[in-house]
C-alpha positions as semicolon CSV with decimal commas, in nm:
position;residue;x (nm);y (nm);z (nm)
1;X;11,003;11,089;10,455
2;X;11,265;11,080;10,223
3;X;11,285;10,783;9,969
4;X;11,572;10,496;9,927
5;X;11,664;10,337;9,659
6;X;12,006;10,120;9,628
7;X;12,189;9,823;9,370
8;X;12,430;9,627;9,336
9;X;12,445;9,294;9,108
10;X;12,586;9,320;8,737
11;X;12,312;9,590;8,577
12;X;12,471;9,890;8,520
13;X;12,273;10,033;8,838
14;X;12,193;10,417;8,738
15;X;11,826;10,339;8,554
16;X;11,736;10,124;8,825
17;X;11,818;10,362;9,032
18;X;11,657;10,673;8,865
19;X;11,297;10,459;8,803
20;X;11,369;10,416;9,193
21;X;11,365;10,761;9,277
22;X;11,067;10,934;9,083
23;X;10,861;10,596;9,210
24;X;10,936;10,702;9,599
25;X;10,924;11,098;9,515
26;X;10,574;11,109;9,703
27;X;10,842;11,050;10,045
28;X;11,026;11,379;9,963
29;X;11,079;11,567;9,682
30;X;11,344;11,905;9,809
31;X;11,636;11,738;9,639
32;X;11,806;11,383;9,536
33;X;12,106;11,237;9,450
34;X;12,291;10,871;9,377
35;X;12,609;10,723;9,483
36;X;12,773;10,491;9,175
37;X;13,058;10,278;9,221
38;X;13,317;10,223;8,932
39;X;13,672;10,220;8,894
40;X;13,539;10,595;9,155
41;X;13,324;10,660;9,378
42;X;13,064;10,916;9,225
43;X;12,773;11,110;9,375
44;X;12,615;11,285;9,183
45;X;12,304;11,599;9,395
46;X;12,062;11,802;9,286
47;X;11,833;12,082;9,449
48;X;11,451;11,958;9,318
49;X;11,303;11,727;9,187
50;X;11,393;11,399;9,049
51;X;11,406;11,519;8,673
52;X;11,643;11,806;8,848
53;X;11,896;11,503;8,916
54;X;11,861;11,342;8,595
55;X;11,900;11,649;8,394
56;X;12,234;11,736;8,590
57;X;12,393;11,405;8,515
58;X;12,362;11,393;8,143
59;X;12,714;11,452;8,034
60;X;12,857;11,241;8,396
61;X;13,033;10,950;8,404
62;X;12,733;10,723;8,598
63;X;12,814;10,392;8,543
64;X;12,836;10,153;8,794
65;X;12,708;9,804;8,894
66;X;12,654;9,947;9,319
67;X;12,405;10,224;9,347
68;X;12,281;10,378;9,598
69;X;11,998;10,704;9,579
70;X;11,767;10,936;9,821
71;X;11,534;11,200;9,776
72;X;11,482;11,446;10,049
73;X;11,207;11,595;10,283
74;X;11,428;11,850;10,475
75;X;11,436;11,805;10,812
76;X;11,831;11,918;10,951
77;X;11,909;12,226;10,743
78;X;11,750;12,401;10,381
79;X;11,673;12,192;10,070
80;X;11,972;12,255;9,835
81;X;12,300;12,086;9,663
82;X;12,515;12,049;10,001
83;X;12,255;11,902;10,224
84;X;12,069;11,636;9,981
85;X;12,211;11,281;10,029
86;X;12,435;11,040;9,972
87;X;12,724;11,216;10,182
88;X;13,029;11,136;10,232
89;X;13,363;11,078;10,426
90;X;13,661;10,922;10,307
91;X;13,591;10,706;10,054
92;X;13,214;10,621;10,237
93;X;12,864;10,690;10,113
94;X;12,516;10,670;10,304
95;X;12,169;10,744;10,223
96;X;11,957;10,859;10,551
97;X;11,573;10,860;10,645
98;X;11,553;11,000;10,979
99;X;11,709;11,205;11,298
100;X;11,986;11,099;11,453
101;X;11,866;11,346;11,799
102;X;12,187;11,324;11,907
103;X;12,401;11,451;11,588
104;X;12,501;11,745;11,776
105;X;12,732;11,607;12,066
106;X;12,897;11,327;11,780
107;X;12,938;11,656;11,617
108;X;13,100;11,844;11,824
109;X;13,351;11,511;11,955
110;X;13,435;11,429;11,605
111;X;13,492;11,850;11,534
112;X;13,742;11,741;11,823
113;X;13,950;11,537;11,660
114;X;13,963;11,657;11,280
115;X;13,642;11,615;11,125
116;X;13,528;11,839;10,874
117;X;13,158;11,881;10,831
118;X;13,021;12,093;10,504
119;X;12,717;12,013;10,518
120;X;12,354;12,131;10,804
121;X;12,263;11,815;10,819
122;X;12,246;11,539;11,038
123;X;12,302;11,279;10,808
124;X;12,693;11,388;10,696
125;X;12,737;11,323;11,117
126;X;12,652;10,957;11,117
127;X;12,881;10,947;10,735
128;X;13,220;11,085;10,969
129;X;13,106;10,849;11,267
130;X;13,097;10,495;10,994
131;X;13,415;10,674;10,880
132;X;13,615;10,731;11,197
133;X;13,513;10,422;11,367
134;X;13,628;10,264;11,093
135;X;13,965;10,395;11,080
136;X;14,019;10,340;11,513
137;X;13,965;10,000;11,498
138;X;14,030;9,844;11,153
139;X;13,696;9,698;11,081
140;X;13,484;9,633;10,803
141;X;13,253;9,873;10,662
142;X;12,968;9,643;10,860
143;X;13,105;9,607;11,127
144;X;13,199;9,966;11,091
145;X;12,827;10,082;11,060
146;X;12,693;9,812;11,363
147;X;12,964;10,019;11,639
148;X;12,851;10,362;11,467
149;X;12,473;10,249;11,538
150;X;12,534;10,171;11,930
151;X;12,651;10,544;11,990
152;X;12,330;10,670;11,791
153;X;11,967;10,798;11,932
154;X;11,677;10,837;11,670
155;X;11,532;10,757;11,374
156;X;11,695;10,560;11,067
157;X;11,686;10,386;10,776
158;X;12,083;10,431;10,647
159;X;12,226;10,298;10,298
160;X;12,641;10,260;10,330
161;X;12,892;10,177;10,068
162;X;13,324;10,243;10,035
163;X;13,523;10,274;9,737
164;X;13,779;10,064;9,923
165;X;13,452;9,741;9,982
166;X;13,328;9,724;9,608
167;X;13,214;9,383;9,699
168;X;12,867;9,502;9,906
169;X;12,635;9,755;10,079
170;X;12,523;9,769;10,470
171;X;12,172;9,853;10,530
172;X;12,035;9,912;10,874
173;X;11,650;10,048;10,986
174;X;11,530;10,162;11,295
175;X;11,187;10,342;11,317
176;X;11,168;10,350;10,927
177;X;11,124;10,113;10,701
178;X;11,323;9,926;10,396
179;X;11,281;9,627;10,226
180;X;11,482;9,406;10,074
181;X;11,422;9,274;9,660
182;X;11,631;8,955;9,604
183;X;11,729;8,862;9,232
184;X;11,941;8,634;9,026
185;X;12,281;8,717;9,216
186;X;12,137;9,128;9,283
187;X;11,984;9,291;9,524
188;X;11,727;9,574;9,518
189;X;11,699;9,796;9,832
190;X;11,397;10,080;9,908
191;X;11,168;10,206;10,187
192;X;10,899;10,013;10,023
193;X;10,807;9,794;9,757
194;X;10,676;10,065;9,451
195;X;11,143;10,052;9,318
196;X;11,126;9,684;9,328
197;X;10,803;9,535;9,202
198;X;10,912;9,530;8,879
199;X;11,222;9,299;8,877
200;X;11,167;9,076;9,185
201;X;10,855;8,957;9,359
202;X;11,093;8,803;9,657
203;X;11,199;9,048;9,901
204;X;11,313;9,076;10,318
205;X;11,162;9,342;10,553
206;X;11,426;9,435;10,758
207;X;11,269;9,426;11,136
208;X;11,400;9,764;11,416
209;X;11,755;9,733;11,466
210;X;11,874;9,478;11,207
211;X;12,207;9,517;10,952
212;X;12,166;9,366;10,637
213;X;12,488;9,294;10,404
214;X;12,389;9,246;9,991
215;X;12,723;9,141;9,856
216;X;12,765;9,128;9,502
217;X;12,805;8,747;9,435
218;X;12,446;8,682;9,642
219;X;12,530;8,636;9,990
220;X;12,309;8,822;10,239
221;X;12,363;8,849;10,611
222;X;12,184;8,965;10,824
223;X;12,217;9,042;11,230
224;X;12,145;9,267;11,510
225;X;12,257;9,583;11,671
226;X;12,354;9,343;11,923
227;X;12,582;9,098;11,664
228;X;12,306;8,882;11,711
229;X;12,271;8,678;11,315
230;X;11,920;8,653;11,213
231;X;11,750;8,416;10,956
232;X;11,592;8,663;10,725
233;X;11,243;8,506;10,623
234;X;11,210;8,624;10,249
235;X;10,840;8,647;10,111
236;X;10,626;8,714;9,847
237;X;10,528;9,037;9,702
238;X;10,236;9,090;9,641
239;X;10,181;9,384;9,429
240;X;10,126;9,422;9,073
241;X;10,352;9,728;8,837
242;X;9,991;9,780;8,719
243;X;9,927;9,917;9,101
244;X;10,152;10,243;9,120
245;X;10,148;10,377;8,791
246;X;9,880;10,664;8,694
247;X;9,640;10,404;8,394
248;X;9,672;10,699;8,236
249;X;9,481;10,995;8,482
250;X;9,633;11,236;8,533
251;X;9,786;11,247;8,807
252;X;9,829;11,017;9,137
253;X;9,555;11,197;9,337
254;X;9,281;11,198;9,057
255;X;9,355;10,792;9,041
256;X;9,242;10,692;9,363
257;X;8,961;10,902;9,419
258;X;8,813;10,732;9,107
259;X;8,920;10,362;9,252
260;X;8,692;10,446;9,599
261;X;8,450;10,295;9,463
262;X;8,671;9,896;9,462
263;X;8,923;10,044;9,769
264;X;8,568;10,060;9,954
265;X;8,453;9,740;9,827
266;X;8,800;9,597;9,898
267;X;8,839;9,731;10,292
268;X;8,476;9,458;10,340
269;X;8,537;9,200;10,150
270;X;8,566;8,835;10,289
271;X;8,453;9,022;10,587
272;X;8,088;9,130;10,530
273;X;7,837;8,855;10,442
274;X;7,509;9,063;10,396
275;X;7,364;8,694;10,322
276;X;7,443;8,569;10,644
277;X;7,417;8,888;10,828
278;X;7,821;8,846;10,951
279;X;8,087;9,073;10,967
280;X;8,389;8,915;11,080
281;X;8,793;9,064;11,087
282;X;9,012;8,846;11,138
283;X;9,207;9,048;11,346
284;X;8,979;9,072;11,614
285;X;8,918;8,734;11,677
286;X;9,128;8,643;11,938
287;X;9,087;8,930;12,127
288;X;8,760;8,980;12,082
289;X;8,621;8,955;12,424
290;X;8,894;9,167;12,573
291;X;8,744;9,484;12,320
292;X;8,341;9,408;12,367
293;X;8,429;9,445;12,730
294;X;8,639;9,786;12,695
295;X;8,637;10,028;12,935
296;X;8,731;10,224;12,645
297;X;8,857;10,316;12,354
298;X;9,140;10,532;12,272
299;X;9,263;10,661;11,871
300;X;9,589;10,800;11,850
301;X;9,625;10,898;11,456
302;X;9,821;11,217;11,247
303;X;9,691;11,383;11,006
304;X;9,347;11,282;10,790
305;X;9,402;10,935;10,990
306;X;9,287;11,065;11,274
307;X;8,999;11,282;11,152
308;X;8,900;10,915;11,053
309;X;8,942;10,857;11,398
310;X;8,700;11,090;11,472
311;X;8,429;10,948;11,259
312;X;8,527;10,668;11,501
313;X;8,439;10,803;11,790
314;X;8,117;10,876;11,683
315;X;8,075;10,522;11,528
316;X;8,167;10,333;11,861
317;X;7,959;10,535;12,122
318;X;7,669;10,629;11,878
319;X;7,652;10,250;11,757
320;X;7,824;10,010;12,000
321;X;7,791;10,209;12,358
322;X;8,121;10,206;12,418
323;X;8,353;10,513;12,525
324;X;8,574;10,672;12,320
325;X;8,844;10,925;12,290
326;X;9,074;11,059;11,983
327;X;9,363;11,135;12,047
328;X;9,644;11,309;11,770
329;X;9,882;11,104;11,809
330;X;10,236;11,392;11,843
331;X;10,081;11,481;12,188
332;X;9,969;11,139;12,375
333;X;10,247;11,088;12,533
334;X;10,303;11,412;12,652
335;X;10,017;11,503;12,870
336;X;10,105;11,184;13,059
337;X;9,770;10,969;12,978
338;X;9,602;10,748;13,224
339;X;9,607;10,379;13,059
340;X;9,501;10,094;13,163
341;X;9,473;9,732;13,122
342;X;9,096;9,778;13,044
343;X;9,152;9,976;12,762
344;X;9,152;9,957;12,414
345;X;9,405;10,190;12,154
346;X;9,238;10,107;11,809
347;X;9,624;10,326;11,602
348;X;9,571;10,484;11,271
349;X;9,773;10,464;11,018
350;X;9,796;10,459;10,576
351;X;10,182;10,373;10,565
352;X;10,230;10,214;10,923
353;X;10,570;10,354;10,961
354;X;10,390;10,682;11,154
355;X;10,680;10,779;11,424
356;X;10,430;10,951;11,652
357;X;10,161;10,686;11,665
358;X;10,427;10,434;11,679
359;X;10,574;10,637;12,017
360;X;10,199;10,614;12,143
361;X;10,212;10,194;12,053
362;X;10,496;10,187;12,316
363;X;10,329;10,375;12,568
364;X;10,034;10,167;12,530
365;X;10,196;9,920;12,563
366;X;10,368;9,998;12,830
367;X;10,064;10,014;12,990
368;X;9,920;9,678;12,894
369;X;9,631;9,832;12,743
370;X;9,506;9,586;12,417
371;X;9,655;9,759;12,091
372;X;9,521;9,688;11,751
373;X;9,655;9,865;11,421
374;X;9,523;10,017;11,143
375;X;9,708;10,024;10,855
376;X;9,738;10,000;10,443
377;X;10,116;9,851;10,425
378;X;10,144;9,511;10,464
379;X;10,428;9,406;10,685
380;X;10,440;9,762;10,798
381;X;10,576;9,852;11,221
382;X;10,208;9,959;11,331
383;X;10,162;9,598;11,209
384;X;10,423;9,411;11,395
385;X;10,348;9,617;11,693
386;X;10,038;9,601;11,777
387;X;9,825;9,280;11,960
388;X;9,590;9,256;11,623
389;X;9,513;9,454;11,362
390;X;9,288;9,479;11,002
391;X;9,444;9,618;10,764
392;X;9,266;9,808;10,535
393;X;9,320;9,692;10,164
394;X;9,321;9,980;9,988
395;X;9,663;9,895;9,740
396;X;9,916;10,149;9,688
397;X;9,826;10,500;9,763
398;X;10,108;10,717;9,567
399;X;9,902;11,120;9,601
400;X;10,029;11,305;9,922
401;X;9,706;11,405;10,026
402;X;9,566;11,072;10,127
403;X;9,192;10,927;9,957
404;X;9,104;10,579;9,910
405;X;9,273;10,575;10,220
406;X;9,058;10,698;10,463
407;X;8,794;10,583;10,268
408;X;8,925;10,217;10,367
409;X;9,022;10,333;10,740
410;X;8,602;10,485;10,769
411;X;8,538;10,202;10,604
412;X;8,703;9,960;10,842
413;X;8,586;10,161;11,159
414;X;8,286;10,110;11,023
415;X;8,249;9,717;11,003
416;X;8,401;9,751;11,371
417;X;8,152;9,930;11,514
418;X;7,899;9,702;11,398
419;X;8,011;9,441;11,527
420;X;8,054;9,544;11,793
421;X;7,745;9,679;11,874
422;X;7,563;9,349;11,727
423;X;7,801;9,113;11,960
424;X;7,673;9,342;12,231
425;X;7,306;9,434;12,189
426;X;7,344;9,779;12,136
427;X;7,191;9,788;11,834
428;X;6,813;9,655;11,678
429;X;6,906;9,353;11,476
430;X;6,688;9,519;11,194
431;X;6,918;9,856;11,208
432;X;7,234;9,597;11,228
433;X;7,045;9,484;10,889
434;X;6,976;9,793;10,784
435;X;7,316;9,866;10,798
436;X;7,522;9,658;10,684
437;X;7,235;9,597;10,341
438;X;7,328;9,966;10,306
439;X;7,763;9,913;10,371
440;X;7,704;9,675;10,086
441;X;7,575;9,880;9,859
442;X;7,751;10,200;9,942
443;X;8,086;10,111;9,656
444;X;7,814;10,185;9,354
445;X;7,676;10,473;9,594
446;X;7,990;10,603;9,576
447;X;8,053;10,562;9,167
448;X;7,798;10,780;9,152
449;X;7,954;11,026;9,367
450;X;8,283;11,065;9,153
451;X;8,009;11,085;8,802
452;X;7,910;11,397;8,906
453;X;8,280;11,458;8,892
454;X;8,220;11,741;8,581
455;X;7,953;11,946;8,767
456;X;8,265;11,951;9,073
457;X;8,477;12,082;8,837
458;X;8,282;12,370;8,701
459;X;8,198;12,471;9,076
460;X;8,643;12,470;9,106
461;X;8,651;12,664;8,824
462;X;8,500;12,965;8,999
463;X;8,606;12,900;9,334
464;X;8,990;12,859;9,224
465;X;9,090;13,265;9,304
466;X;9,008;13,239;9,660
467;X;9,263;13,355;9,961
468;X;8,994;13,138;10,223
469;X;8,748;12,875;10,249
470;X;8,521;12,713;10,506
471;X;8,413;12,366;10,569
472;X;8,029;12,318;10,822
473;X;7,930;11,984;10,924
474;X;7,734;11,845;11,198
475;X;7,696;11,545;11,385
476;X;7,900;11,221;11,119
477;X;7,945;11,504;10,919
478;X;8,158;11,717;11,093
479;X;8,518;11,574;11,053
480;X;8,422;11,515;10,694
481;X;8,448;11,908;10,738
482;X;8,756;11,912;10,912
483;X;8,851;11,643;10,612
484;X;8,762;11,869;10,296
485;X;8,951;12,138;10,484
486;X;9,196;11,994;10,525
487;X;9,227;11,864;10,202
488;X;9,218;12,218;9,999
489;X;9,461;12,376;10,237
490;X;9,718;12,061;10,186
491;X;9,719;12,072;9,797
492;X;9,589;12,380;9,659
493;X;9,754;12,657;9,954
494;X;9,457;12,804;10,001
495;X;9,358;12,806;10,388
496;X;9,067;12,663;10,486
497;X;8,885;12,548;10,828
498;X;8,679;12,333;10,920
499;X;8,404;12,388;11,245
500;X;8,144;12,228;11,382
501;X;7,873;12,448;11,211
502;X;7,729;12,567;11,506
503;X;7,996;12,733;11,639
504;X;8,037;12,898;11,372
505;X;7,845;13,211;11,575
506;X;8,158;13,089;11,799
507;X;8,379;13,322;11,629
508;X;8,425;13,248;11,223
509;X;8,108;13,399;11,138
510;X;8,306;13,729;11,151
511;X;8,442;13,621;10,852
512;X;8,202;13,586;10,605
513;X;8,129;13,800;10,318
514;X;8,059;13,759;9,945
515;X;8,428;13,666;9,911
516;X;8,487;13,351;10,149
517;X;8,337;13,045;9,946
518;X;8,134;12,848;10,207
519;X;8,086;12,424;10,149
520;X;7,824;12,360;10,382
521;X;7,723;11,971;10,427
522;X;7,415;11,915;10,450
523;X;7,295;11,612;10,446
524;X;6,941;11,430;10,540
525;X;6,963;11,333;10,914
526;X;6,865;11,416;11,252
527;X;7,040;11,784;11,227
528;X;6,945;11,887;10,893
529;X;6,737;12,078;11,022
530;X;6,958;12,277;11,192
531;X;7,194;12,309;10,875
532;X;6,905;12,486;10,678
533;X;6,998;12,738;10,964
534;X;7,333;12,794;10,959
535;X;7,305;12,836;10,588
536;X;7,014;13,100;10,567
537;X;7,280;13,328;10,843
538;X;7,533;13,276;10,602
539;X;7,377;13,359;10,309
540;X;7,238;13,658;10,550
541;X;7,596;13,805;10,521
542;X;7,683;13,743;10,140
543;X;7,816;13,402;10,215
544;X;7,825;13,201;9,915
545;X;7,738;12,845;9,994
546;X;7,806;12,476;9,851
547;X;7,614;12,263;10,005
548;X;7,647;11,881;9,991
549;X;7,285;11,729;10,006
550;X;7,118;11,445;10,020
551;X;6,952;11,316;9,649
552;X;6,545;11,470;9,676
553;X;6,595;11,743;9,927
554;X;6,411;11,995;9,776
555;X;6,389;12,302;9,997
556;X;6,841;12,357;10,009
557;X;6,884;12,416;9,645
558;X;6,656;12,702;9,662
559;X;6,844;12,853;9,952
560;X;7,208;12,772;9,874
561;X;7,376;12,883;9,566
562;X;7,564;12,530;9,466
563;X;7,480;12,178;9,536
564;X;7,617;11,836;9,510
565;X;7,368;11,513;9,559
566;X;7,467;11,234;9,722
567;X;7,266;10,921;9,742
568;X;7,036;10,806;10,026
569;X;7,198;10,658;10,296
570;X;7,208;10,566;10,704
571;X;7,336;10,895;10,887
572;X;7,627;10,665;11,029
573;X;7,717;10,606;10,663
574;X;7,725;10,927;10,529
575;X;8,130;11,004;10,526
576;X;8,161;10,767;10,281
577;X;8,002;10,961;10,029
578;X;8,038;11,374;10,114
579;X;8,372;11,321;10,149
580;X;8,417;11,310;9,820
581;X;8,261;11,523;9,657
582;X;8,532;11,734;9,895
583;X;8,815;11,549;9,713
584;X;8,720;11,641;9,395
585;X;8,653;11,944;9,484
586;X;9,054;12,011;9,610
587;X;9,182;11,819;9,316
588;X;9,040;12,093;9,059
589;X;9,076;12,338;9,224
590;X;9,472;12,276;9,279
591;X;9,524;12,187;8,902
592;X;9,326;12,541;8,829
593;X;9,580;12,724;9,031
594;X;9,827;12,514;8,929
595;X;9,957;12,340;9,182
596;X;10,091;11,978;9,170
597;X;9,885;11,777;9,392
598;X;10,075;11,506;9,437
599;X;10,405;11,615;9,524
600;X;10,257;11,919;9,746
601;X;10,537;12,218;9,893
602;X;10,688;12,035;10,200
603;X;10,476;11,764;10,311
604;X;10,556;11,376;10,242
605;X;10,341;11,083;10,251
606;X;10,503;10,897;10,544
607;X;10,619;11,133;10,845
608;X;10,885;10,869;11,013
609;X;11,034;11,118;11,217
610;X;10,922;11,360;11,470
């Protein structure tokens, strides 16, 4: 969703805000804006990328040691200069990430009181509400914000500044992340730690329905919306500046694809002990018996995380023999699902802030199910509201299209399934040891796949002008087909669909001709012979086939147009290898088409609103 950054201290704020917005631009890039306070409240905002804002402000007065900045992913109101943040009422400026659900009724009441609105946004309603309360109640800006938030329904992270109180910034959150960086008589505030890490490692993560006031003299005051004073918990950031830079790669996405040998190893580090034959997930220890004896696992997620959940379903049912369902988090609570205290609800989210997934967890908690979170961002909302959980330790993922977080999620699900299978006695000791040894060998095998980048780029050049593509797989690799299609459509804007290969005959085969690229994930395993038949069906209709195969396969290269080999591994582990060429294929096709792979149109990295 949107990116928020703010500064108060002795430095000039402009460069800090701009650099922060550039690092947060993966969260939204429809428009950008800043507000700076010197003797005047100066607001500058522009449709487009942060660089458009920088160009616009070249000849403007951008002085001031107090300021707020915002990069927007549009919800209410189209992307343009007027709808860009900050929004202003009187001498108050505000930036906002989230949605105010009751904005329409608030707006009507404020119009009746004489307020005039310039934009189409719900955010402008909130700044007018704060201004109206301050005038009526004769309170300071912090108290006006607190009172206003008691009248608001929805999700938000907000930062507010007032020309009349130039010594402070007020911020609050509910459902959207916010972190405060603590320096020497200065504060940095942002949606995540990336704009903060080069200035300080000391941070406070603002909790749900908390309001923080940051004073120019170095004072931090934290309270709830109910006006209860809170003691801030200062944490040390475990993040280096190099982790959020491109490191010589053309795009963050390419860097993150190439990082997967390391990120998959990091997801296993400290959890997989091959020598002792042990898998230890610390987040499971307290609830190990409850998970072992669960009637059912329910996986809730959105987007790529949902596809990782589908692979989890295969793993848990095949290895641990526990009934498993995978649900779109956005639909889960709206169909009145049956949940009991014998169920385990597993929530998967890279950011740990996905609004629909959090709502699904709230429902699961209400039904007293055991909730388990799998996320990447330490201290995120999912990590706080679940009974237990594990981080994937993939490091910052800046590219909007998820790559290393996806393989990190699959790695963690595989560890969970194997630990459960071992504890429940549902697989033999020999098969268990075979799988953990092969899992340990996967980072090196992923590196082998990545090293075929030049060959994949060659194929991408042949297919870059396609209008449609079809991805087919079976068993464990059916979800990989879905993920390959999703990656292609996300970043290259080519229409692509993923299907179980056998379902091709039930409709999609009508689309196949010489202009339809077909990607077939045809690795060795229980369904290989059937996949060979599927390839022949495509070729009989003049389709062009790229097959992802296991190295040493001598038959499929004779019938497919192109092949990419992956190293041999056990069938349950193949998704961690077969997805890598599909990530690279989508990346290169998008680059060759001139698309912005790190910031694809209309998308944002973290969806913190419904």
